PDB file of C-alpha atoms in Angstrom:
ATOM      1  CA  MET A 268     143.219 176.338 137.919  1.00 67.00           C
ATOM      2  CA  ARG A 269     140.427 177.076 140.331  1.00 82.00           C
ATOM      3  CA  MET A 270     137.097 175.334 140.382  1.00 81.00           C
ATOM      4  CA  SER A 271     133.987 177.411 140.329  1.00 86.00           C
ATOM      5  CA  PHE A 272     131.177 176.951 142.816  1.00 85.00           C
ATOM      6  CA  SER A 273     129.036 175.033 140.323  1.00 86.00           C
ATOM      7  CA  GLN A 274     131.917 172.663 139.521  1.00 87.00           C
ATOM      8  CA  LYS A 275     132.463 171.996 143.232  1.00 86.00           C
ATOM      9  CA  TYR A 276     128.728 171.440 143.613  1.00 88.00           C
ATOM     10  CA  VAL A 277     128.722 168.870 140.780  1.00 88.00           C
ATOM     11  CA  VAL A 278     131.759 167.043 142.239  1.00 88.00           C
ATOM     12  CA  VAL A 279     130.112 166.849 145.674  1.00 88.00           C
ATOM     13  CA  LEU A 280     126.838 165.570 144.159  1.00 89.00           C
ATOM     14  CA  LEU A 281     128.710 162.906 142.177  1.00 88.00           C
ATOM     15  CA  ALA A 282     130.611 161.812 145.289  1.00 88.00           C
ATOM     16  CA  ILE A 283     127.363 161.557 147.269  1.00 89.00           C
ATOM     17  CA  ALA A 284     125.716 159.580 144.476  1.00 87.00           C
ATOM     18  CA  ILE A 285     128.641 157.163 144.118  1.00 88.00           C
ATOM     19  CA  PHE A 286     129.342 156.570 147.808  1.00 86.00           C
ATOM     20  CA  GLY A 287     125.689 156.672 148.803  1.00 84.00           C
ATOM     21  CA  GLY A 288     124.720 154.190 146.108  1.00 84.00           C
ATOM     22  CA  SER A 289     127.511 151.792 146.989  1.00 86.00           C
ATOM     23  CA  GLY A 290     126.680 152.083 150.684  1.00 82.00           C
ATOM     24  CA  TYR A 291     123.021 151.350 150.017  1.00 81.00           C
ATOM     25  CA  PHE A 292     123.957 148.363 147.835  1.00 80.00           C
ATOM     26  CA  ALA A 293     126.240 147.001 150.586  1.00 79.00           C
ATOM     27  CA  HIS A 294     123.417 147.453 153.098  1.00 74.00           C
ATOM     28  CA  ILE A 295     121.070 145.378 150.933  1.00 74.00           C
ATOM     29  CA  ALA A 296     123.609 142.773 149.805  1.00 72.00           C
ATOM     30  CA  PHE A 297     125.140 141.968 153.197  1.00 72.00           C
ATOM     31  CA  ARG A 298     122.167 142.142 155.547  1.00 68.00           C
ATOM     32  CA  PRO A 299     121.114 138.903 157.254  1.00 62.00           C
ATOM     33  CA  VAL A 300     118.012 137.061 156.141  1.00 62.00           C
ATOM     34  CA  GLU A 301     115.014 138.726 157.710  1.00 62.00           C
ATOM     35  CA  LEU A 302     112.739 135.977 158.924  1.00 61.00           C
ATOM     36  CA  ASN A 303     111.272 138.272 161.565  1.00 63.00           C
ATOM     37  CA  ARG A 304     109.393 140.336 159.001  1.00 63.00           C
ATOM     38  CA  TYR A 305     107.240 137.298 158.211  1.00 61.00           C
ATOM     39  CA  LYS A 306     106.086 136.926 161.820  1.00 62.00           C
ATOM     40  CA  SER A 307     103.350 139.475 161.187  1.00 66.00           C
ATOM     41  CA  ILE A 308     101.868 137.194 158.521  1.00 65.00           C
ATOM     42  CA  PRO A 309      99.983 134.439 160.387  1.00 67.00           C
ATOM     43  CA  TRP A 310     100.162 131.822 157.627  1.00 67.00           C
ATOM     44  CA  VAL A 311     103.936 131.985 157.129  1.00 62.00           C
ATOM     45  CA  LYS A 312     105.961 129.958 159.623  1.00 70.00           C
ATOM     46  CA  TYR A 313     109.599 128.905 159.407  1.00 71.00           C
ATOM     47  CA  VAL A 314     110.083 125.200 160.080  1.00 77.00           C
ATOM     48  CA  HIS A 315     113.574 123.704 160.153  1.00 85.00           C
ATOM     49  CA  PRO A 316     113.987 121.029 157.437  1.00 88.00           C
ATOM     50  CA  ASN A 317     115.214 118.467 159.988  1.00 90.00           C
ATOM     51  CA  ILE A 318     111.824 118.506 161.714  1.00 90.00           C
ATOM     52  CA  LYS A 319     110.258 117.126 158.532  1.00 92.00           C
ATOM     53  CA  LYS A 320     113.101 114.610 158.154  1.00 93.00           C
ATOM     54  CA  LEU A 321     112.593 113.409 161.745  1.00 92.00           C
ATOM     55  CA  LYS A 322     108.886 112.799 161.131  1.00 95.00           C
ATOM     56  CA  GLN A 323     109.683 111.062 157.843  1.00 95.00           C
ATOM     57  CA  ALA A 324     112.243 108.792 159.550  1.00 95.00           C
ATOM     58  CA  GLN A 325     109.797 107.984 162.375  1.00 95.00           C
ATOM     59  CA  ASP A 326     107.203 106.930 159.801  1.00 95.00           C
ATOM     60  CA  LEU A 327     109.755 104.730 158.030  1.00 94.00           C
ATOM     61  CA  VAL A 328     110.725 103.075 161.334  1.00 94.00           C
ATOM     62  CA  ARG A 329     107.045 102.328 162.037  1.00 94.00           C
ATOM     63  CA  GLU A 330     106.790 100.760 158.563  1.00 94.00           C
ATOM     64  CA  GLY A 331     109.915  98.678 159.236  1.00 90.00           C
ATOM     65  CA  LYS A 332     112.057 100.380 156.570  1.00 92.00           C
ATOM     66  CA  LEU A 333     115.109 100.715 158.793  1.00 91.00           C
ATOM     67  CA  ASP A 334     117.748 101.203 156.079  1.00 91.00           C
ATOM     68  CA  GLU A 335     115.842 104.115 154.528  1.00 94.00           C
ATOM     69  CA  ALA A 336     115.288 105.670 157.965  1.00 95.00           C
ATOM     70  CA  HIS A 337     119.008 105.277 158.751  1.00 94.00           C
ATOM     71  CA  THR A 338     119.953 107.071 155.515  1.00 94.00           C
ATOM     72  CA  ILE A 339     117.596 109.988 156.176  1.00 95.00           C
ATOM     73  CA  LEU A 340     118.715 110.377 159.797  1.00 94.00           C
ATOM     74  CA  PHE A 341     122.410 110.221 158.930  1.00 94.00           C
ATOM     75  CA  LYS A 342     122.072 112.812 156.138  1.00 94.00           C
ATOM     76  CA  ALA A 343     120.023 115.106 158.385  1.00 93.00           C
ATOM     77  CA  LEU A 344     122.688 115.028 161.097  1.00 92.00           C
ATOM     78  CA  VAL A 345     125.514 115.605 158.612  1.00 92.00           C
ATOM     79  CA  THR A 346     123.867 118.506 156.764  1.00 91.00           C
ATOM     80  CA  ALA A 347     122.520 120.331 159.835  1.00 89.00           C
ATOM     81  CA  PRO A 348     124.240 119.100 163.011  1.00 87.00           C
ATOM     82  CA  LYS A 349     122.832 121.915 165.175  1.00 88.00           C
ATOM     83  CA  SER A 350     119.130 121.820 164.397  1.00 87.00           C
ATOM     84  CA  PRO A 351     116.338 122.127 166.980  1.00 90.00           C
ATOM     85  CA  VAL A 352     115.748 118.361 166.788  1.00 91.00           C
ATOM     86  CA  THR A 353     119.357 117.121 166.817  1.00 90.00           C
ATOM     87  CA  ARG A 354     118.901 115.226 170.089  1.00 91.00           C
ATOM     88  CA  GLU A 355     115.792 113.447 168.782  1.00 93.00           C
ATOM     89  CA  LEU A 356     117.562 112.631 165.497  1.00 93.00           C
ATOM     90  CA  ARG A 357     120.528 111.119 167.368  1.00 92.00           C
ATOM     91  CA  ASP A 358     118.291 109.121 169.701  1.00 93.00           C
ATOM     92  CA  LEU A 359     116.289 107.710 166.814  1.00 94.00           C
ATOM     93  CA  LEU A 360     119.466 106.941 164.853  1.00 93.00           C
ATOM     94  CA  GLY A 361     120.789 104.994 167.852  1.00 91.00           C
ATOM     95  CA  GLN A 362     117.557 103.008 168.086  1.00 94.00           C
ATOM     96  CA  VAL A 363     117.597 102.304 164.343  1.00 94.00           C
ATOM     97  CA  ASN A 364     121.241 101.186 164.480  1.00 90.00           C
ATOM     98  CA  THR A 365     120.431  98.830 167.364  1.00 88.00           C
ATOM     99  CA  GLN A 366     117.437  97.378 165.536  1.00 90.00           C
ATOM    100  CA  ILE A 367     119.485  96.890 162.356  1.00 88.00           C
ATOM    101  CA  PHE A 368     122.313  95.244 164.310  1.00 86.00           C
ATOM    102  CA  PHE A 369     120.045  92.788 166.121  1.00 86.00           C
ATOM    103  CA  SER A 370     117.686  92.095 163.212  1.00 86.00           C
ATOM    104  CA  ASN A 371     117.839  88.811 161.354  1.00 82.00           C
ATOM    105  CA  ASP A 372     118.100  90.603 158.002  1.00 84.00           C
ATOM    106  CA  PRO A 373     121.341  90.033 156.074  1.00 83.00           C
ATOM    107  CA  SER A 374     123.728  92.974 156.005  1.00 81.00           C
ATOM    108  CA  PRO A 375     127.382  93.611 155.186  1.00 82.00           C
ATOM    109  CA  ARG A 376     128.184  93.544 158.921  1.00 83.00           C
ATOM    110  CA  LYS A 377     126.817  89.999 159.328  1.00 88.00           C
ATOM    111  CA  THR A 378     128.301  86.762 158.060  1.00 88.00           C
ATOM    112  CA  GLU A 379     126.071  83.878 157.041  1.00 92.00           C
ATOM    113  CA  TYR A 380     127.407  80.648 158.481  1.00 92.00           C
ATOM    114  CA  THR A 381     126.193  77.106 157.848  1.00 93.00           C
ATOM    115  CA  VAL A 382     126.570  74.938 160.947  1.00 92.00           C
ATOM    116  CA  GLN A 383     128.887  71.938 160.431  1.00 92.00           C
ATOM    117  CA  GLN A 384     128.918  68.601 162.221  1.00 93.00           C
ATOM    118  CA  GLY A 385     130.548  69.030 165.651  1.00 91.00           C
ATOM    119  CA  ASP A 386     130.066  72.831 165.827  1.00 90.00           C
ATOM    120  CA  ALA A 387     128.964  74.443 169.053  1.00 91.00           C
ATOM    121  CA  LEU A 388     127.627  77.970 169.360  1.00 91.00           C
ATOM    122  CA  SER A 389     130.664  79.104 171.350  1.00 91.00           C
ATOM    123  CA  SER A 390     133.097  77.667 168.777  1.00 91.00           C
ATOM    124  CA  VAL A 391     131.243  79.382 165.918  1.00 92.00           C
ATOM    125  CA  ALA A 392     131.352  82.649 167.852  1.00 91.00           C
ATOM    126  CA  ARG A 393     135.092  82.273 168.522  1.00 91.00           C
ATOM    127  CA  LYS A 394     135.811  81.300 164.913  1.00 91.00           C
ATOM    128  CA  LEU A 395     133.997  84.370 163.515  1.00 90.00           C
ATOM    129  CA  ASP A 396     134.989  86.907 166.224  1.00 89.00           C
ATOM    130  CA  SER A 397     131.513  87.302 167.655  1.00 90.00           C
ATOM    131  CA  SER A 398     129.718  86.269 170.828  1.00 90.00           C
ATOM    132  CA  ALA A 399     127.246  83.491 171.510  1.00 90.00           C
ATOM    133  CA  GLU A 400     124.788  85.991 173.021  1.00 92.00           C
ATOM    134  CA  ALA A 401     124.812  88.154 169.881  1.00 90.00           C
ATOM    135  CA  ILE A 402     124.278  85.113 167.645  1.00 91.00           C
ATOM    136  CA  ILE A 403     121.376  83.945 169.828  1.00 92.00           C
ATOM    137  CA  ARG A 404     119.717  87.361 169.728  1.00 91.00           C
ATOM    138  CA  VAL A 405     120.188  87.963 165.991  1.00 90.00           C
ATOM    139  CA  ASN A 406     118.884  84.518 165.041  1.00 92.00           C
ATOM    140  CA  ASN A 407     116.077  84.438 167.649  1.00 90.00           C
ATOM    141  CA  LEU A 408     117.338  81.149 169.093  1.00 90.00           C
ATOM    142  CA  ASP A 409     115.660  79.686 172.166  1.00 89.00           C
ATOM    143  CA  SER A 410     118.754  77.834 173.353  1.00 87.00           C
ATOM    144  CA  THR A 411     122.424  77.355 172.586  1.00 86.00           C
ATOM    145  CA  LEU A 412     121.653  74.118 170.758  1.00 89.00           C
ATOM    146  CA  ILE A 413     122.426  74.310 167.019  1.00 90.00           C
ATOM    147  CA  ARG A 414     122.056  71.640 164.347  1.00 90.00           C
ATOM    148  CA  PRO A 415     124.244  70.791 161.335  1.00 92.00           C
ATOM    149  CA  GLY A 416     122.988  72.477 158.154  1.00 93.00           C
ATOM    150  CA  GLU A 417     121.320  75.285 160.075  1.00 92.00           C
ATOM    151  CA  LYS A 418     122.121  78.750 158.678  1.00 92.00           C
ATOM    152  CA  LEU A 419     123.100  81.406 161.198  1.00 92.00           C
ATOM    153  CA  LEU A 420     123.713  85.112 160.778  1.00 91.00           C
ATOM    154  CA  VAL A 421     126.791  86.008 162.798  1.00 91.00           C
ATOM    155  CA  PRO A 422     127.181  89.733 163.587  1.00 90.00           C
ATOM    156  CA  GLN A 423     130.638  91.286 163.560  1.00 87.00           C
ATOM    157  CA  LEU A 424     131.465  92.826 166.908  1.00 84.00           C
ATOM    158  CA  ASP A 425     134.294  95.077 165.711  1.00 79.00           C
ATOM    159  CA  PHE A 426     132.496  98.403 166.018  1.00 73.00           C
ATOM    160  CA  THR A 427     132.912 101.580 168.006  1.00 76.00           C
ATOM    161  CA  ILE A 428     130.414 103.349 170.190  1.00 76.00           C
ATOM    162  CA  THR A 429     130.466 107.104 170.643  1.00 75.00           C
ATOM    163  CA  ILE A 430     128.807 108.475 173.752  1.00 77.00           C
ATOM    164  CA  ASP A 431     127.887 112.132 173.427  1.00 71.00           C
ATOM    165  CA  LEU A 432     126.861 113.639 176.746  1.00 69.00           C
ATOM    166  CA  PRO A 433     124.895 116.905 176.675  1.00 61.00           C
TER     167      PRO A 433
END
C-alpha cells in the first residue's frame, strides 16, 4: 500500500507539529530564570534575601536581642551558605556567639552556682570544669574574691571552634 503525496504531506506536518511543539515546550520549561531581562527596568533590582537578614540581625544586635539575631544568622547561613554576604554573616555570628558566651544572662551552657563557705574561685572553676578567668568575665567580677551566698554563672568550656580561612 503506497501513500499518496497528500498523505505524506499530512504525516510530515503532524510530525513537525508534534516534535516542534514538544521542543518549544522543553525550551520554555527548562530554561534558566532570566533575571537579566529585568535589568532594562530601572525600578526592578534583585537583592539576595540574606542581605535583608544581615541588616535585620545587625539591628537586633544593636537592640541587644542576641538570641534572636543568632537564630536569624544561623538560619541564613544554613539556607544559603554561598550568598554575597556570607562572610559578613559569619563574622557577625561569631561576634554574637562571643557576646552570648560572655554575657551574664542565664543560658543552657551556663551553670548557676551558689558560693559555699570555704569556696575559692579556682576550686569552683575546677569543680564545674570551667576557668577562673571565664567566671570573672561572665560575672563582671573585679577580683578573685567571692563571698558565701553569692550566685555565680559558670560557663561550660566544652565547646569546639571552627576556623574557616578564605
